[in-house]
Each structure stands twice: as structure tokens, then as C-alpha cells.
C-alpha positions as semicolon CSV with decimal commas, in nm:
position;residue;x (nm);y (nm);z (nm)
1;X;3,645;-3,681;2,857
2;X;3,288;-3,799;2,828
3;X;3,053;-3,504;2,881
4;X;2,733;-3,710;2,867
5;X;2,548;-3,655;3,195
6;X;2,836;-3,447;3,326
7;X;2,782;-3,294;3,671
8;X;2,956;-2,957;3,712
9;X;3,103;-2,868;4,054
10;X;3,120;-3,232;4,164
11;X;3,431;-3,253;4,389
12;X;3,723;-3,409;4,202
13;X;4,082;-3,496;4,293
14;X;4,393;-3,593;4,098
15;X;4,765;-3,636;4,144
16;X;4,919;-3,348;3,948
17;X;5,287;-3,449;3,966
18;X;5,469;-3,756;3,838
19;X;5,422;-4,056;4,065
20;X;5,796;-4,103;4,116
21;X;6,045;-4,020;4,394
22;X;6,074;-3,641;4,415
23;X;6,114;-3,359;4,665
24;X;5,746;-3,260;4,644
25;X;5,416;-3,401;4,523
26;X;5,091;-3,217;4,453
27;X;4,732;-3,340;4,475
28;X;4,474;-3,107;4,321
29;X;4,108;-3,083;4,419
30;X;3,826;-2,872;4,278
31;X;3,451;-2,845;4,308
32;X;3,171;-2,760;4,547
33;X;3,265;-2,803;4,915
34;X;3,611;-2,933;4,821
35;X;3,778;-2,724;5,094
36;X;3,540;-2,865;5,356
37;X;3,605;-3,218;5,232
38;X;3,982;-3,172;5,255
39;X;3,938;-3,036;5,607
40;X;3,801;-3,379;5,710
41;X;4,149;-3,524;5,666
42;X;4,342;-3,215;5,782
43;X;4,476;-3,158;6,133
44;X;4,366;-2,792;6,141
45;X;4,016;-2,822;5,998
46;X;3,886;-2,486;6,123
47;X;4,192;-2,295;6,001
48;X;4,142;-2,447;5,656
49;X;3,768;-2,380;5,625
50;X;3,808;-2,022;5,746
51;X;4,112;-1,947;5,529
52;X;4,085;-1,668;5,274
53;X;4,136;-1,731;4,906
54;X;4,492;-1,732;4,773
55;X;4,641;-1,836;5,107
56;X;4,838;-2,137;5,231
57;X;4,762;-2,333;5,546
58;X;5,016;-2,555;5,722
59;X;4,919;-2,881;5,890
60;X;4,910;-3,259;5,869
61;X;4,705;-3,500;5,663
62;X;4,541;-3,735;5,913
63;X;4,338;-4,051;5,859
64;X;4,007;-3,977;6,038
65;X;3,949;-4,347;6,108
66;X;4,243;-4,388;6,347
67;X;4,389;-4,033;6,370
68;X;4,711;-4,164;6,219
69;X;4,928;-3,887;6,074
70;X;5,026;-3,946;5,710
71;X;5,235;-3,644;5,611
72;X;5,320;-3,285;5,696
73;X;5,172;-3,067;5,419
74;X;5,083;-2,722;5,290
75;X;4,731;-2,668;5,155
76;X;4,685;-2,385;4,904
77;X;4,331;-2,243;4,917
78;X;4,156;-2,078;4,622
79;X;3,802;-1,943;4,634
80;X;3,554;-1,920;4,347
81;X;3,566;-1,743;4,108
82;X;3,931;-1,649;4,162
83;X;4,083;-1,987;4,084
84;X;4,213;-2,160;3,774
85;X;3,892;-2,365;3,739
86;X;3,656;-2,090;3,852
87;X;3,548;-2,314;4,144
88;X;3,670;-2,354;4,501
89;X;4,004;-2,537;4,495
90;X;4,248;-2,686;4,745
91;X;4,593;-2,808;4,637
92;X;4,790;-3,025;4,877
93;X;5,169;-3,002;4,859
94;X;5,330;-3,299;5,034
95;X;5,659;-3,487;5,030
96;X;5,714;-3,650;4,693
97;X;5,744;-4,018;4,778
98;X;5,503;-4,223;4,560
99;X;5,363;-4,403;4,865
100;X;5,291;-4,077;5,049
101;X;5,127;-3,912;4,748
102;X;4,913;-4,219;4,674
103;X;4,807;-4,253;5,038
104;X;4,683;-3,893;5,055
105;X;4,509;-3,923;4,718
106;X;4,331;-4,248;4,816
107;X;4,227;-4,091;5,146
108;X;4,057;-3,808;4,956
109;X;3,869;-4,059;4,740
110;X;3,745;-4,228;5,058
111;X;3,616;-3,897;5,190
112;X;3,392;-3,752;4,923
113;X;3,604;-3,697;4,613
114;X;3,594;-3,882;4,285
115;X;3,884;-3,934;4,045
116;X;3,923;-3,650;3,795
117;X;3,903;-3,745;3,430
118;X;4,168;-3,650;3,175
119;X;4,172;-3,274;3,125
120;X;3,883;-3,218;3,365
121;X;4,045;-2,930;3,553
122;X;4,108;-2,746;3,226
123;X;3,759;-2,838;3,104
124;X;3,607;-2,679;3,414
125;X;3,817;-2,368;3,355
126;X;3,671;-2,358;3,004
127;X;3,305;-2,403;3,099
128;X;3,343;-2,147;3,379
129;X;3,484;-1,885;3,142
130;X;3,838;-1,888;3,283
131;X;3,992;-1,989;2,952
132;X;3,899;-2,047;2,588
133;X;3,981;-2,342;2,363
134;X;4,286;-2,178;2,206
135;X;4,442;-2,135;2,551
136;X;4,331;-2,481;2,665
137;X;4,493;-2,644;2,363
138;X;4,806;-2,435;2,422
139;X;4,839;-2,595;2,767
140;X;4,855;-2,938;2,602
141;X;5,105;-2,807;2,346
142;X;5,337;-2,679;2,620
143;X;5,323;-3,014;2,800
144;X;5,409;-3,199;2,477
145;X;5,674;-2,952;2,354
146;X;6,019;-3,095;2,278
147;X;6,215;-2,771;2,234
148;X;6,224;-2,427;2,393
149;X;6,115;-2,275;2,061
150;X;5,805;-2,496;2,059
151;X;5,725;-2,384;2,414
152;X;5,756;-2,016;2,324
153;X;5,519;-2,050;2,029
154;X;5,260;-2,232;2,239
155;X;5,304;-1,979;2,521
156;X;5,202;-1,704;2,278
157;X;4,867;-1,877;2,229
158;X;4,835;-1,936;2,603
159;X;4,882;-1,562;2,661
160;X;4,591;-1,491;2,426
161;X;4,758;-1,389;2,097
162;X;4,541;-1,618;1,884
163;X;4,224;-1,536;2,078
164;X;4,281;-1,163;2,022
165;X;4,341;-1,212;1,649
166;X;4,018;-1,409;1,613
167;X;3,832;-1,147;1,819
168;X;3,962;-0,866;1,594
169;X;3,851;-1,049;1,279
170;X;3,510;-1,120;1,430
171;X;3,465;-0,749;1,501
172;X;3,531;-0,668;1,135
173;X;3,264;-0,920;1,032
174;X;3,015;-0,809;1,298
175;X;3,054;-0,442;1,203
176;X;2,987;-0,525;0,838
177;X;2,693;-0,742;0,934
178;X;2,547;-0,461;1,144
179;X;2,571;-0,220;0,849
180;X;2,390;-0,468;0,625
181;X;2,117;-0,527;0,881
182;X;2,054;-0,152;0,895
183;X;2,029;-0,144;0,517
184;X;1,779;-0,432;0,517
185;X;1,563;-0,281;0,791
186;X;1,577;0,078;0,671
187;X;1,629;0,090;0,291
188;X;1,644;0,444;0,161
189;X;1,624;0,375;-0,209
190;X;1,679;0,113;-0,478
191;X;2,057;0,129;-0,470
192;X;2,244;-0,177;-0,583
193;X;2,405;-0,411;-0,334
194;X;2,746;-0,272;-0,430
195;X;2,642;0,056;-0,273
196;X;2,461;-0,096;0,023
197;X;2,770;-0,157;0,239
198;X;3,148;-0,122;0,235
199;X;3,332;-0,450;0,170
200;X;3,660;-0,302;0,297
201;X;3,614;-0,465;0,639
202;X;3,548;-0,806;0,483
203;X;3,856;-0,781;0,263
204;X;4,069;-0,699;0,566
205;X;3,915;-0,994;0,751
206;X;3,991;-1,219;0,454
207;X;4,350;-1,099;0,439
208;X;4,410;-1,156;0,809
209;X;4,256;-1,504;0,805
210;X;4,464;-1,597;0,498
211;X;4,778;-1,489;0,680
212;X;4,669;-1,683;0,990
213;X;4,600;-1,993;0,783
214;X;4,951;-1,975;0,636
215;X;5,099;-2,025;0,985
216;X;4,967;-2,380;1,025
217;X;5,251;-2,556;0,842
218;X;5,525;-2,396;1,048
219;X;5,337;-2,439;1,377
220;X;5,286;-2,807;1,294
221;X;5,657;-2,833;1,219
222;X;5,747;-2,702;1,566
223;X;5,485;-2,925;1,732
224;X;5,523;-3,259;1,555
225;X;5,882;-3,232;1,440
226;X;6,032;-3,406;1,138
227;X;6,211;-3,727;1,043
228;X;6,577;-3,668;0,958
229;X;6,776;-3,962;0,827
230;X;7,152;-3,950;0,871
231;X;7,318;-4,150;0,595
232;X;7,638;-4,186;0,397
233;X;7,914;-4,435;0,334
234;X;8,067;-4,646;0,609
235;X;8,308;-4,460;0,837
236;X;8,192;-4,117;0,719
237;X;8,132;-4,021;1,085
238;X;7,754;-4,062;1,107
239;X;7,756;-4,205;1,459
240;X;7,994;-3,934;1,578
241;X;7,758;-3,668;1,440
242;X;7,458;-3,847;1,593
243;X;7,626;-3,831;1,935
244;X;7,730;-3,468;1,883
245;X;7,374;-3,362;1,802
246;X;7,238;-3,555;2,102
247;X;7,520;-3,427;2,325
248;X;7,562;-3,779;2,462
249;X;7,725;-4,106;2,358
250;X;7,435;-4,311;2,225
251;X;7,587;-4,464;1,913
252;X;7,899;-4,681;1,912
253;X;8,187;-4,505;1,737
254;X;8,469;-4,706;1,581
255;X;8,723;-4,685;1,298
256;X;8,610;-5,031;1,188
257;X;8,384;-5,006;0,884
258;X;8,034;-5,146;0,924
259;X;8,015;-5,094;1,303
260;X;7,658;-4,961;1,275
261;X;7,451;-5,245;1,132
262;X;7,102;-5,122;1,216
263;X;6,945;-4,783;1,273
264;X;6,897;-4,615;1,608
265;X;6,693;-4,302;1,669
266;X;6,644;-4,021;1,918
267;X;6,482;-3,678;1,940
268;X;6,714;-3,383;1,878
269;X;6,672;-3,010;1,819
270;X;6,784;-2,838;1,501
271;X;6,799;-2,480;1,625
272;X;6,458;-2,514;1,791
273;X;6,288;-2,751;1,546
274;X;6,232;-3,097;1,699
275;X;6,341;-3,392;1,488
276;X;6,356;-3,768;1,511
277;X;6,713;-3,832;1,400
278;X;6,798;-4,175;1,260
279;X;7,158;-4,297;1,261
280;X;7,181;-4,564;0,991
281;X;7,411;-4,833;0,860
282;X;7,677;-4,718;0,614
283;X;7,599;-4,744;0,245
284;X;7,830;-4,992;0,073
285;X;7,831;-5,323;-0,109
286;X;7,880;-5,608;0,140
287;X;7,854;-5,985;0,160
288;X;7,776;-5,976;0,532
289;X;7,409;-6,076;0,561
290;X;7,342;-5,871;0,875
291;X;7,515;-5,558;0,744
292;X;7,344;-5,598;0,407
293;X;7,007;-5,599;0,580
294;X;7,109;-5,283;0,764
295;X;7,188;-5,111;0,434
296;X;6,845;-5,212;0,301
297;X;6,681;-5,063;0,610
298;X;6,873;-4,741;0,557
299;X;6,731;-4,710;0,206
300;X;6,381;-4,788;0,340
301;X;6,412;-4,511;0,600
302;X;6,514;-4,254;0,339
303;X;6,184;-4,316;0,161
304;X;5,995;-4,180;0,463
305;X;6,238;-3,901;0,554
306;X;6,138;-3,535;0,567
307;X;6,504;-3,445;0,523
308;X;6,821;-3,640;0,443
309;X;7,146;-3,546;0,611
310;X;7,419;-3,698;0,393
311;X;7,775;-3,721;0,525
312;X;8,090;-3,738;0,317
313;X;8,436;-3,796;0,462
314;X;8,632;-3,485;0,356
315;X;8,962;-3,670;0,392
316;X;8,853;-3,928;0,132
317;X;8,639;-3,709;-0,091
318;X;8,326;-3,766;-0,296
319;X;8,343;-4,102;-0,478
320;X;8,134;-4,308;-0,718
321;X;7,921;-4,463;-0,440
322;X;7,829;-4,116;-0,313
323;X;7,754;-4,008;-0,668
324;X;7,526;-4,308;-0,721
325;X;7,323;-4,217;-0,414
326;X;7,282;-3,856;-0,525
327;X;7,172;-3,962;-0,871
328;X;6,908;-4,198;-0,737
329;X;6,780;-4,050;-0,410
330;X;6,539;-3,800;-0,569
331;X;6,332;-4,084;-0,713
332;X;6,314;-4,276;-0,384
333;X;5,968;-4,148;-0,288
334;X;5,861;-4,002;-0,620
335;X;5,953;-3,652;-0,508
336;X;6,268;-3,466;-0,418
337;X;6,340;-3,498;-0,046
338;X;6,537;-3,200;0,092
339;X;6,903;-3,290;0,137
340;X;7,184;-3,133;0,336
341;X;7,537;-3,234;0,238
342;X;7,777;-3,230;0,532
343;X;8,149;-3,255;0,464
344;X;8,271;-3,425;0,781
345;X;8,627;-3,437;0,921
346;X;8,689;-3,092;0,780
347;X;8,967;-3,054;1,037
348;X;9,165;-3,300;0,822
349;X;9,080;-3,147;0,485
350;X;8,952;-2,789;0,463
351;X;8,906;-2,798;0,085
352;X;8,757;-3,128;-0,033
353;X;8,705;-3,178;-0,404
354;X;8,372;-3,028;-0,513
355;X;8,103;-3,262;-0,637
356;X;7,998;-3,269;-1,000
357;X;7,809;-2,960;-1,112
358;X;7,533;-3,185;-1,244
359;X;7,458;-3,295;-0,886
360;X;7,456;-2,949;-0,726
361;X;7,084;-2,907;-0,788
362;X;7,022;-3,201;-0,554
363;X;7,170;-3,017;-0,257
364;X;6,954;-2,790;-0,045
365;X;7,244;-2,683;0,175
366;X;7,614;-2,762;0,211
367;X;7,817;-2,733;0,533
368;X;8,163;-2,827;0,661
369;X;8,185;-2,989;1,002
370;X;8,400;-3,197;1,231
371;X;8,168;-3,419;1,433
372;X;8,455;-3,546;1,647
373;X;8,575;-3,196;1,739
374;X;8,226;-3,044;1,752
375;X;8,305;-2,786;1,485
376;X;8,029;-2,655;1,258
377;X;7,744;-2,827;1,446
378;X;7,568;-2,494;1,503
379;X;7,595;-2,402;1,136
380;X;7,459;-2,746;1,044
381;X;7,157;-2,700;1,270
382;X;7,085;-2,359;1,122
383;X;7,114;-2,496;0,767
384;X;6,867;-2,776;0,844
385;X;6,627;-2,530;1,006
386;X;6,645;-2,286;0,714
387;X;6,573;-2,564;0,465
388;X;6,277;-2,698;0,662
389;X;6,125;-2,353;0,714
390;X;6,157;-2,282;0,342
391;X;5,915;-2,568;0,283
392;X;5,652;-2,409;0,510
393;X;5,669;-2,066;0,350
394;X;5,644;-1,887;0,686
395;X;5,812;-1,852;1,024
396;X;5,594;-1,585;1,181
397;X;5,607;-1,609;1,558
398;X;5,327;-1,496;1,785
399;X;4,982;-1,528;1,630
400;X;4,962;-1,879;1,487
401;X;4,727;-2,175;1,467
402;X;4,793;-2,444;1,725
403;X;4,585;-2,738;1,603
404;X;4,434;-2,888;1,292
405;X;4,091;-2,824;1,444
406;X;4,169;-2,453;1,456
407;X;4,305;-2,462;1,101
408;X;3,988;-2,624;0,965
409;X;3,761;-2,374;1,142
410;X;3,963;-2,076;1,017
411;X;3,959;-2,212;0,662
412;X;3,582;-2,253;0,678
413;X;3,544;-1,895;0,804
414;X;3,774;-1,767;0,530
415;X;3,579;-1,952;0,260
416;X;3,251;-1,803;0,388
417;X;3,389;-1,449;0,395
418;X;3,537;-1,482;0,046
419;X;3,204;-1,613;-0,079
420;X;3,025;-1,318;0,081
421;X;3,258;-1,080;-0,106
422;X;3,189;-1,263;-0,433
423;X;2,813;-1,252;-0,371
424;X;2,833;-0,878;-0,305
425;X;3,036;-0,820;-0,623
426;X;2,782;-1,015;-0,830
427;X;2,487;-0,814;-0,698
428;X;2,291;-1,083;-0,512
429;X;2,041;-1,003;-0,237
430;X;2,175;-0,880;0,095
431;X;2,023;-1,181;0,273
432;X;2,272;-1,409;0,094
433;X;2,564;-1,203;0,224
434;X;2,418;-1,211;0,575
435;X;2,397;-1,590;0,571
436;X;2,763;-1,623;0,471
437;X;2,877;-1,382;0,738
438;X;2,672;-1,552;1,010
439;X;2,822;-1,886;0,908
440;X;3,171;-1,735;0,922
441;X;3,106;-1,611;1,276
442;X;3,001;-1,963;1,377
443;X;3,327;-2,101;1,238
444;X;3,534;-1,837;1,417
445;X;3,339;-1,918;1,734
446;X;3,451;-2,280;1,701
447;X;3,816;-2,171;1,713
448;X;3,778;-2,014;2,058
449;X;3,504;-2,245;2,182
450;X;3,206;-2,011;2,182
451;X;3,039;-2,251;1,938
452;X;3,164;-2,605;1,984
453;X;3,000;-2,946;1,930
454;X;3,026;-3,181;2,228
455;X;3,228;-3,442;2,038
456;X;3,496;-3,179;1,970
457;X;3,525;-3,101;2,342
458;X;3,554;-3,473;2,412
459;X;3,833;-3,505;2,158
460;X;4,029;-3,209;2,294
461;X;4,018;-3,276;2,667
462;X;4,046;-3,655;2,654
463;X;4,406;-3,617;2,533
464;X;4,512;-3,419;2,839
465;X;4,685;-3,590;3,131
466;X;4,499;-3,648;3,458
467;X;4,548;-3,349;3,687
468;X;4,533;-3,085;3,410
């Protein structure tokens, strides 16, 4: 949102639920005199204006121009500062028909409210001290989450886990800074800088920030997900596995080779890790122009994959075409893409012939499944998850970084603290250490929003939906 010339407490309104047929709809309002403004279109105006905070008032929304009733509603009343925005708020719960919700919303705009900008409710909570930036960004993460695991990780930040970790590190820096300031103001002798203060607190701060920084890769994995390309020879069962992972029939399944001639995709969960799964055309030599183009697209997709899920028909075994793919896939993108080998149709052959020992190093994990019968799907998901997490080097839940902005600020703080330790070890003046530590505090302040440039706020809140 654009904060230039922003007027705090100006009454705002927004539709907070999807504008689609539903049992209920909610219109949120916040700002100075918002309760009085809502009372202008409410059948029980006095009851609403005299209502205590955290109460609900029953009545009708009425058009003041002709006294026409629009809908029977409940109005939830919140009084400053005990509200989510820190301002007076009134939330109207009405029937969920799009026409009803829009009519009430437009009536509010005609009677003193303006349209809320993206993220403006959360922004007001931030400027009024009801939340910090780590919690505000966690709200957006929860809205965008694709798996329950992603939600849980974001919920940890929303509950304050990251804020507390940053606060603890700041205290370590502040305590060290205070000790140095005392030494500068009240020097007792000509001791060296090494004896002037204890760097133990700074080393602990450095260690904790390093550990926090290491969480970014795994948090990004749970937020953004990965690209998983499902490939293999024709009739290996790729479309059956695609449907099994989606738990719905999206891909056409047939015994006729070459049924899938182009790729289709959908979001799936590999034991909590979101992934865009691509079902591709079978790999084989063909004279069919359309199918041949599909095979070329399959190879193009593998170049951009984060992980390849390669299927082999257990009943037919590993043949020369499979071997050719394994020998060549590592050079597709100039680096070795993680690969999971899935022996499909294991219900028909429990002990397929093992692949050549020379190709074993290409395989990150190997599982036996039956896509048609649904056997081994859980083990496959766990194998994919384990392989992906191995690339991040961490799977620590709880305290973790939720955005690249946070990561950059923490890295800057870590660099400053490490430099302060180096300066102390090399015997430079105390003032140099102080400067580094003050800069580190500024960087840590940017994580939580205590020190934040306006353009950063604009970037964060403009990506929220209207009504949050």
C-alpha cells in the first residue's frame, strides 16, 4: 500500500470473505467513529453506539434514504485499543450471497467509509503496536500456505517464536554494548580492548543468528514448494501415480501406449512439502509428430525440475531406454538433479531385476509401489521429502525465517556482529566495536519492524488481500 500522505484512523471498509455464494459474509470496518458510521445504516443505532467492546449486536442493515431493509445481520463491536487494529472496529456478519454482501459494502462507502487498501487492516495493527512485521508476514504466509505443514510453520511465527528469538539476540548485543559504553565513559586504566569487555555474549549472538539463517532454505521449501517431474517410459503407470498423489482422476489412464501426449500439472503434498507435479508423455522413440513433441517437452521440463520421479514398470523390468535416460539425465542442467526411482506395479513383480551397479549413484532414493492399488504411496512421499530436506541441511521447526527480507536483515546483523568480534580480537578502538553493534541492532530492528524504510512497508502490505 502507498503510505505517502497516509491518514491514520480514517474510517475504512472491506469485504473480508470471498465474494461467492456462501452461508455467511463479513464486511470489516476500522477507524475513528467507524461504529457511529455503521449505526447510520443499522436498525438499532443507539444499541450499537452504546455497546461495550467485544460484544455482538443484532439488527438489520437499512438504507437510510428509503428505510429499505437489506439484510438481517450481527455486528461485532471492538473498542480501541482492544481490537486487532488497535482502533475502534465494527464487523458486519450477514448472509453470504454476493449481491447482499456487495449491497451492504457499497452502502458503507456511501455513508462515510472509504475502500481499504491491500493489507491496510494489518498495517494499522502494525503501526498501532498490535503486531510486528514477523507476525504480519506470517499472516500472509498462512493465507498462501498449500499444506498443513506449511501452515504450522507459519503459525509458529504468528505466535511470536521468531520475534522472541530476535529479541533474545538483541538483548545479548545490548548488554555487551552497555558494558562497552561504561568502559568508554569510565576507563580505569590502559587495559587492552581484549580486557575491556567479554565477547561471550557476542559469540552466542553470532551462533544463534547463524542457526536462524540456516532455516531459510527449508522455510522457503515449505512456502514456495518445488517442481517434481514424473517421467518414465510409456505405460509405466505415470498417470495412475499422478492421480493417486492427487487423490482424484485428473489424468487419463489407459493400457494404450502414448495416451499422454503432453504434460499436465497440479499441486500435491509430499508428506507436507508442497510440489507442482508434472505428469509427462512417455519416453520412447516414435514417428507420431504430436507424441514426439510431447517427448521433447518432457525432456525440457526435466531441465527445470527440482526433483525427478522416474517410474519403471516392475513387470517389464529396467531396459536399455531406461538405462539411456539414467546415463544422460545428470548432464541435463549441468548439475545432478535429485532422482527417486519408483518401481511401479510391484503387486505384479515383487523382485524386479536390479539396475546396473554403475547407475546406482544416480539414485537418491528407491521405492516399490503400486499406483493402481495405492500401495507404497506413503513411503514414496516420505522418500521424496527426505531427499528434498537433505538439500536444505535443516528441518528445524519453530523458530525460522519467513521471508527473504528477514533473511537479508539477519545476515546483515550477523556480518556486523562477526566483524565486531574480529575488531575486538585485533585490538581496535572500542568505538569501532560500538559502531558495528549499533548497526547490527538496526538490522535486527528491520526484521521485526522497529526500524523499517517506507518502501519495505509498501512492498510487504501491498501483497496482502483486501480485508486483511
